Amino acid sequence: DDKKGKGKGKIQVKEDSEDDKKGKGKGKIQVKEDSEKKGQEGVNSGHPPPKKRALDISRHQLLKRCYFFSGDWRTFLPLVLKREPKPKFDIIFTSETIYNTAYYPALHETLHKLLAPDGLVYLATKSHYFGVGGGLHLFETFVEQRGVFSLCHLWDGEEGLQRHVVALRFKQPKIC
């Protein structure tokens, strides 16, 4: 029961081998053991940091099918498309990725090439990104002009800096 802060683990990626430092390693998914006395131990309490243990991925079958990426959209797609078979994803989650209009073409192409035919993209974003010019309205216009995806609002936060969650899916051909 992690709701009260007493849960056993948080998934972390730890890359500390020599191969990982050179970009050749696979990394290790680890679970951080939370202390039962969380909040009672001070930073300078003299206690060692919490122990970490490797997560047994074989017990979490869905994790074998999940991938997590970060990086520049312009170089990302060519790297992913080197894999055989060419990957297609049922669900793509992305957040804070439309802050700069210069990246819209590469992001759109990535979503177009990697989304499965019946897949969904969930995009969390702000209405406007100050200083860089991107935002939801500009991205909606871009998507509409391309004519590949339909976009619908799932959640619109009205307080403070407006935030949104939208879904994209491939446009369906009209039958009438």
C-alpha positions as MATLAB code, in Angstrom:
seq = 'DDKKGKGKGKIQVKEDSEDDKKGKGKGKIQVKEDSEKKGQEGVNSGHPPPKKRALDISRHQLLKRCYFFSGDWRTFLPLVLKREPKPKFDIIFTSETIYNTAYYPALHETLHKLLAPDGLVYLATKSHYFGVGGGLHLFETFVEQRGVFSLCHLWDGEEGLQRHVVALRFKQPKIC';
ca = [
       0.000    0.000    0.000;
       2.029    2.932   -1.280;
      -0.701    5.532   -0.663;
       0.568    6.255    2.838;
       4.226    6.290    1.844;
       4.855    2.820    3.253;
       5.217    1.058   -0.095;
       8.287   -0.970   -0.823;
       9.497    0.338   -4.112;
      10.067    2.939   -6.727;
      11.404    1.951  -10.126;
      14.670    3.656  -10.942;
      17.119    3.233  -13.762;
      20.679    3.020  -12.592;
      23.471    3.051  -15.122;
      26.751    2.734  -13.346;
      28.804    0.127  -15.185;
      31.739    1.161  -17.341;
      29.756    0.160  -20.455;
      26.845    2.319  -19.286;
      29.117    5.320  -18.873;
      30.313    4.828  -22.464;
      26.728    4.472  -23.723;
      27.093    0.752  -24.505;
      25.427   -0.754  -21.454;
      21.852   -1.812  -20.896;
      21.290   -0.150  -17.538;
      19.548   -1.887  -14.676;
      16.072   -1.343  -13.390;
      16.209   -1.214   -9.646;
      13.692   -0.941   -6.867;
      14.519    1.459   -4.076;
      13.658    0.141   -0.640;
      11.921    2.873    1.349;
      12.761    3.126    5.010;
      10.001    2.301    7.485;
      11.068    5.394    9.397;
      10.769    7.713    6.428;
      10.615   11.286    7.594;
      12.068   10.406   11.015;
      15.645   10.072    9.818;
      17.520   13.281    9.203;
      19.965   13.834    6.391;
      22.843   13.810    8.873;
      21.471   10.965   11.008;
      24.429    8.700   10.300;
      22.214    6.023    8.753;
      23.334    4.523    5.437;
      21.230    5.263    2.347;
      18.390    2.827    1.576;
      19.413   -0.434   -0.100;
      18.559   -1.081   -3.730;
      17.711   -4.391   -5.300;
      17.238   -5.358   -8.930;
      13.644   -5.655  -10.137;
      12.779   -9.094  -11.493;
      11.321   -8.113  -14.878;
      10.122  -11.697  -15.463;
       7.484  -11.077  -12.765;
       6.230   -7.966  -14.584;
       5.351   -9.149  -18.081;
       4.066   -5.758  -19.276;
       7.419   -4.104  -18.540;
       8.966   -6.307  -21.222;
       6.711   -4.581  -23.752;
       7.317   -1.014  -22.541;
      10.005    1.314  -23.797;
      11.032    4.694  -22.448;
      12.847    7.202  -24.628;
      14.164   10.717  -24.385;
      16.215   12.860  -26.695;
      16.077   14.983  -29.808;
      13.103   14.157  -32.063;
      15.170   14.816  -35.191;
      17.619   12.008  -34.430;
      15.241    9.707  -32.570;
      13.201    8.248  -35.437;
      16.167    7.058  -37.561;
      17.603    5.280  -34.506;
      14.359    3.507  -33.638;
      13.646    2.494  -37.235;
      16.951    0.586  -37.389;
      15.310   -2.101  -35.251;
      13.866   -5.186  -36.919;
      11.004   -5.714  -36.993;
      10.044   -2.058  -37.311;
       8.307   -1.105  -34.063;
       4.691    0.022  -33.828;
       3.254    1.190  -30.530;
      -0.337    0.838  -29.324;
       0.017    3.715  -26.869;
       2.482    6.595  -26.860;
       2.650    8.913  -23.851;
       4.413   12.237  -24.232;
       4.585   15.313  -22.052;
       5.971   18.824  -22.523;
       7.091   18.009  -26.086;
       5.395   20.793  -28.051;
       7.170   23.737  -26.440;
       8.985   24.698  -29.651;
       7.302   24.889  -33.067;
      10.599   24.011  -34.777;
      10.226   20.443  -33.442;
       6.658   19.892  -34.667;
       7.594   18.288  -38.033;
       9.985   15.756  -36.452;
       7.582   14.948  -33.601;
       4.654   14.538  -35.994;
       6.668   12.255  -38.286;
       7.795   10.178  -35.301;
       4.224    9.704  -34.101;
       3.066    8.951  -37.665;
       5.728    6.273  -38.243;
       5.611    4.611  -34.809;
       1.924    4.596  -33.869;
       0.025    1.385  -34.602;
      -3.001    1.800  -36.912;
      -5.473    1.665  -34.001;
      -3.082    3.281  -31.522;
      -3.438    6.379  -29.363;
      -1.059    9.175  -28.451;
      -1.650   10.842  -25.093;
      -0.016   14.252  -24.974;
       0.173   16.397  -21.825;
       1.033   20.034  -22.434;
       0.625   23.656  -21.482;
      -1.533   26.092  -23.426;
       1.501   28.258  -24.113;
       5.247   28.068  -23.528;
       6.605   31.518  -22.831;
       9.884   32.395  -24.488;
       9.902   29.595  -27.047;
       6.561   30.147  -28.765;
       5.035   26.686  -28.757;
       1.762   25.588  -27.267;
      -1.374   23.582  -27.765;
      -3.201   25.925  -30.155;
      -0.219   26.073  -32.535;
       0.230   22.302  -32.379;
      -3.481   21.711  -33.041;
      -3.225   23.936  -36.120;
      -0.118   22.055  -37.283;
      -1.818   18.664  -36.827;
      -4.946   19.856  -38.631;
      -2.891   21.122  -41.590;
      -1.101   17.777  -41.913;
      -4.404   15.876  -42.012;
      -2.994   12.644  -40.550;
      -4.378   12.682  -37.002;
      -7.566   13.706  -35.299;
      -7.057   15.400  -31.937;
      -9.481   15.530  -29.027;
      -9.245   17.193  -25.620;
      -9.428   14.755  -22.718;
      -8.745   17.219  -19.910;
      -8.369   20.993  -19.757;
      -7.094   22.530  -16.527;
      -8.362   26.062  -16.091;
      -6.408   27.193  -13.023;
      -3.136   29.100  -13.308;
      -1.075   28.235  -16.346;
      -3.555   26.178  -18.317;
      -2.577   22.580  -18.861;
      -4.174   20.010  -21.112;
      -4.207   16.339  -21.954;
      -5.142   15.523  -25.532;
      -5.331   12.326  -27.539;
      -4.292   11.826  -31.133;
      -5.320    8.960  -33.365;
      -5.141    8.341  -37.069;
      -8.022    9.898  -38.968;
     -10.558    7.338  -40.098;
     -11.737    7.386  -43.701;
     -15.271    8.709  -44.093;
     -17.688    6.088  -45.347;
     -20.478    8.465  -46.382;
];
